[in-house]
CSV table of C-alpha atoms and ligand atoms in Angstrom, one decimal:
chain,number,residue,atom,x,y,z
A,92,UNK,CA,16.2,173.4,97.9
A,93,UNK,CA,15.5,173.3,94.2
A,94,UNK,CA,12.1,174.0,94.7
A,95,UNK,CA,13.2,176.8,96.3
A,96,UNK,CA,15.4,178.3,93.6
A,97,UNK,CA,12.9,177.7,91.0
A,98,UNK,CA,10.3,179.6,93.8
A,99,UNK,CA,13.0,182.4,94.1
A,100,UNK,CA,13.9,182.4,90.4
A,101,UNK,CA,10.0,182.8,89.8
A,102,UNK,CA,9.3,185.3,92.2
A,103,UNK,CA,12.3,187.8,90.6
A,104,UNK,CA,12.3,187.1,87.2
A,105,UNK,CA,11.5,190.8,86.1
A,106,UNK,CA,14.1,192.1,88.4
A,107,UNK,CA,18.4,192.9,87.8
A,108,UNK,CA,20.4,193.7,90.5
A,109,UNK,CA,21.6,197.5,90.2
A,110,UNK,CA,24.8,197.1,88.2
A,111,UNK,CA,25.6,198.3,84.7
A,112,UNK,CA,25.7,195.0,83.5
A,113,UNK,CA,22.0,194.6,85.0
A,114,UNK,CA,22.8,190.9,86.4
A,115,UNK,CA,19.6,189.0,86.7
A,116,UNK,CA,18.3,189.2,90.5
A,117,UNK,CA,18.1,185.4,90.9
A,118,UNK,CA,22.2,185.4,91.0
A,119,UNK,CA,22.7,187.0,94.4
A,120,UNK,CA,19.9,184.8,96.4
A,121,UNK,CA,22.0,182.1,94.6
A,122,UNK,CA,25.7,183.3,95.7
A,123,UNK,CA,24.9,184.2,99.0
A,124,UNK,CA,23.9,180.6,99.9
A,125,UNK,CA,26.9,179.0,98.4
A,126,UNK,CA,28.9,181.5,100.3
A,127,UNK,CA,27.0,180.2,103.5
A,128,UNK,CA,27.8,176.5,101.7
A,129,UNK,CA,31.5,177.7,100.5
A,130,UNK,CA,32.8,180.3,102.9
A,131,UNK,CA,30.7,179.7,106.2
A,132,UNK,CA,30.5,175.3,105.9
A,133,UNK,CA,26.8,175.8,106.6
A,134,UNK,CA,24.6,172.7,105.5
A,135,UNK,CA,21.3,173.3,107.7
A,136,UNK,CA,18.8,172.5,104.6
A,137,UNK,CA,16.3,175.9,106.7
A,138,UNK,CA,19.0,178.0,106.7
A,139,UNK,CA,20.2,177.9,102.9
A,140,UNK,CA,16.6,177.9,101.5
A,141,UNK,CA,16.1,181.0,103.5
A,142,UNK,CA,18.8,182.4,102.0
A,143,UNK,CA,17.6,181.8,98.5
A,144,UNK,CA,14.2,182.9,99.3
A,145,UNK,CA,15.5,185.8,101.7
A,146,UNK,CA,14.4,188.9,99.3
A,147,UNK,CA,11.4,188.1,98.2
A,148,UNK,CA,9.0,189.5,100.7
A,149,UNK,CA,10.9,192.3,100.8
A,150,UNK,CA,11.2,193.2,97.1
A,151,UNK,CA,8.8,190.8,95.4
A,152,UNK,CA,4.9,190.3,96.0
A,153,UNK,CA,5.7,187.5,98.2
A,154,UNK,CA,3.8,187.2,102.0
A,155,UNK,CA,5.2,185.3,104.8
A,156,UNK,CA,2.4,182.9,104.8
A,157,UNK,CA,3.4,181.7,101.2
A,158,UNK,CA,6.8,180.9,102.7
A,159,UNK,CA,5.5,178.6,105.5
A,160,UNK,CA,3.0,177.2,103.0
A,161,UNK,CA,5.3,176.3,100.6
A,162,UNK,CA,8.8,176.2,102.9
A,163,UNK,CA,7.6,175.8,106.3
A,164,UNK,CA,7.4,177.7,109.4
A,165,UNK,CA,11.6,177.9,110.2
A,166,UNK,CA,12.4,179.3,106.4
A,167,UNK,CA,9.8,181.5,107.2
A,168,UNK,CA,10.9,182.7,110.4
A,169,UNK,CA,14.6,183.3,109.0
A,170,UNK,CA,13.8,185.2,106.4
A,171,UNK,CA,11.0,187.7,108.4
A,172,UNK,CA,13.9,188.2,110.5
A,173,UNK,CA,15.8,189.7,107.5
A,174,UNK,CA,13.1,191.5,106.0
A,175,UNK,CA,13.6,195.5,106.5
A,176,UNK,CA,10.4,197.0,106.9
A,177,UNK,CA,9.5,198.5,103.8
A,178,UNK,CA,7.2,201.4,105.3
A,179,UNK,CA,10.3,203.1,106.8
A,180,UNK,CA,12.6,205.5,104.9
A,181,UNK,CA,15.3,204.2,103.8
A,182,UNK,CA,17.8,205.7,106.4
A,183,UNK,CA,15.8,204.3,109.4
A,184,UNK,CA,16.2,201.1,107.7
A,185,UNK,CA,19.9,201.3,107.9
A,186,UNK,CA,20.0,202.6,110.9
A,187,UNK,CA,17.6,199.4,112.6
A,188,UNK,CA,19.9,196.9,110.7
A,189,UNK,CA,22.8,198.3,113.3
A,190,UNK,CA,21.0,198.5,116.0
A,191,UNK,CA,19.3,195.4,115.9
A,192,UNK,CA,21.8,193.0,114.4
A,193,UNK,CA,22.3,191.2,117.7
A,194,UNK,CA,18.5,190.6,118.7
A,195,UNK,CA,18.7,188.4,115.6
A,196,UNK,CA,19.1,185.1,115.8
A,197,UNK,CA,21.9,183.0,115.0
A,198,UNK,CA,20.6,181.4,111.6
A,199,UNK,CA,19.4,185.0,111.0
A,200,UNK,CA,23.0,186.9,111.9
A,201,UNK,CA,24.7,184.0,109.5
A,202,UNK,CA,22.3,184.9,106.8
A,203,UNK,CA,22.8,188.6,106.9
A,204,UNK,CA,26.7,187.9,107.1
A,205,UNK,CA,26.6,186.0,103.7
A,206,UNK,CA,24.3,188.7,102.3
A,207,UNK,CA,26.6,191.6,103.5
A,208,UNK,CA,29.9,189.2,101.9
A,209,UNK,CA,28.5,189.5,98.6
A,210,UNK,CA,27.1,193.0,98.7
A,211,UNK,CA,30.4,194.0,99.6
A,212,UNK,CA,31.7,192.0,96.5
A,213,UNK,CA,29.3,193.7,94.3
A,214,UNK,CA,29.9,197.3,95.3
A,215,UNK,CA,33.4,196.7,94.9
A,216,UNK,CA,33.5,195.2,92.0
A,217,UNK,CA,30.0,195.3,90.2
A,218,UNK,CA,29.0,198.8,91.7
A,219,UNK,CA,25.8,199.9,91.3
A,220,UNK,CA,25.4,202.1,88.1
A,221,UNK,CA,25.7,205.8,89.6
A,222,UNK,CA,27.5,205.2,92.7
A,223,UNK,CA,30.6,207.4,93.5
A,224,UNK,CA,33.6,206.6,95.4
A,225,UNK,CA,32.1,207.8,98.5
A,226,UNK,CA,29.2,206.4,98.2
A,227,UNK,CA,30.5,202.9,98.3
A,228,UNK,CA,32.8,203.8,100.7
A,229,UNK,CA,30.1,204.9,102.9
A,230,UNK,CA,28.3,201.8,102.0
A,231,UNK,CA,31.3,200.1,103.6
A,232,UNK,CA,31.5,201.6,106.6
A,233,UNK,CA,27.6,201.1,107.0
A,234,UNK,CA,28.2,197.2,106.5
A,235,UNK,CA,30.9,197.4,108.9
A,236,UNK,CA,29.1,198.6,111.5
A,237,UNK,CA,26.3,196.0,111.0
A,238,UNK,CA,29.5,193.4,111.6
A,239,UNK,CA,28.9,194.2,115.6
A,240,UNK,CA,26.2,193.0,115.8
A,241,UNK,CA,26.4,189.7,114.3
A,242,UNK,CA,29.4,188.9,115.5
A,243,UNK,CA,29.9,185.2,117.4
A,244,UNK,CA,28.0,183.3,115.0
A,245,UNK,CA,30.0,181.8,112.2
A,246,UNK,CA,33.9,183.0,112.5
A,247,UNK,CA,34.4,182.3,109.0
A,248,UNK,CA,31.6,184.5,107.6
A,249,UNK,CA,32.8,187.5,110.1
A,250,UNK,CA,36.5,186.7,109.3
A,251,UNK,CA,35.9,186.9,105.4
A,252,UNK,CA,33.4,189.5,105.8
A,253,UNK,CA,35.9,191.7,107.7
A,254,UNK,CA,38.6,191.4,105.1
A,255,UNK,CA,36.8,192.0,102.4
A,256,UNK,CA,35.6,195.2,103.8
A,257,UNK,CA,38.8,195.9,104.5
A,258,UNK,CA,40.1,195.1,100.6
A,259,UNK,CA,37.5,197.3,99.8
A,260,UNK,CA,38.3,199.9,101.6
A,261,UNK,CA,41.9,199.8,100.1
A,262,UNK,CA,40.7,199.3,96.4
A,263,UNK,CA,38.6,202.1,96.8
A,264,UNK,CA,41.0,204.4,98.8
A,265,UNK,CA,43.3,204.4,95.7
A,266,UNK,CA,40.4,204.7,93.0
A,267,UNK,CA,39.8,208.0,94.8
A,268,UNK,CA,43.1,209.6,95.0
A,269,UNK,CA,44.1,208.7,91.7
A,270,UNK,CA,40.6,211.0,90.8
A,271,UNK,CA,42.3,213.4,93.1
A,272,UNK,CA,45.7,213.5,91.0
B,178,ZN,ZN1,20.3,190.1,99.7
């Protein structure tokens, strides 16, 4: 597990997450798999180290057979499954991550459950530097749609998941309309 954060941490160093306060990457790998720990009561030792190391192939130079190298062949297999596919546009991305949310498997769906928990929590309250209302809002209603599909997997994960979408959606709601007036 620590050699996994200090891979993780490694791999990301030049890179901050897309707030204004330009958080170092490393802290989201991190919070998503203490809300799989915290929120979700997960423990299986695969599933949090592929949460700490799920972004790196995708947004570091990082191949899969590193992974396994270093992590073994489950980690690895979790975190391909959560890899987008970085050759498509961005909108088929999103689009895949709906309709193929239930092919996943079940350590997969958990993972993308915590990682949707705390996007959610950072475009609430840590939004991305240029997003409007509506385009968190829309970012939202995107997440909530990936919900389906990983439904039936962890009910705490989906449970918090849900509400926080839904807080969200309230918080935002009134940010917009007091623009409005
Ligand atoms: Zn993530």
């Amino acid at each position: 597990m620590l050699k996994a954060v200090a891979f993780a941490a490694d791999k990301h160093r030049f890179q901050t997450r897309k707030d204004s306060e330009r958080t170092p990457y490393i802290n989201h790998p991190i919070k998503v798999a203490l809300t799989l720990c915290e929120i979700g009561n997960e423990s299986d030792t695969d599933l949090l180290v592929a949460a700490i190391l799920h972004d790196t192939v995708e947004d570091t130079e990082t191949s899969p057979e590193e992974i396994e190298t270093h992590f073994g062949k489950g980690v690895r297999d979790i975190v391909m499954e959560v890899t987008d596919d970085k050759n498509l546009a961005k909108e088929e991305r999103k689009r895949l991550q709906i309709v193929k949310a239930h092919l996943k498997s079940r350590p997969a769906r958990k993972l993308k459950l915590a990682d949707k928990i705390c996007n959610v929590h950072d475009v609430i309250h840590h939004a991305p530097s240029g997003w409007n209302v509506d385009r968190r809002l829309a970012y939202l209603n995107w997440c909530e749609q990936v919900l389906e599909g990983l439904r039936g997997v962890n009910h705490l994960l989906e449970k918090h998941l849900l509400e926080s979408i839904a807080e969200g959606k309230n918080v935002l709601t009134a940010e917009s309309s007091q623009h409005v007036a």
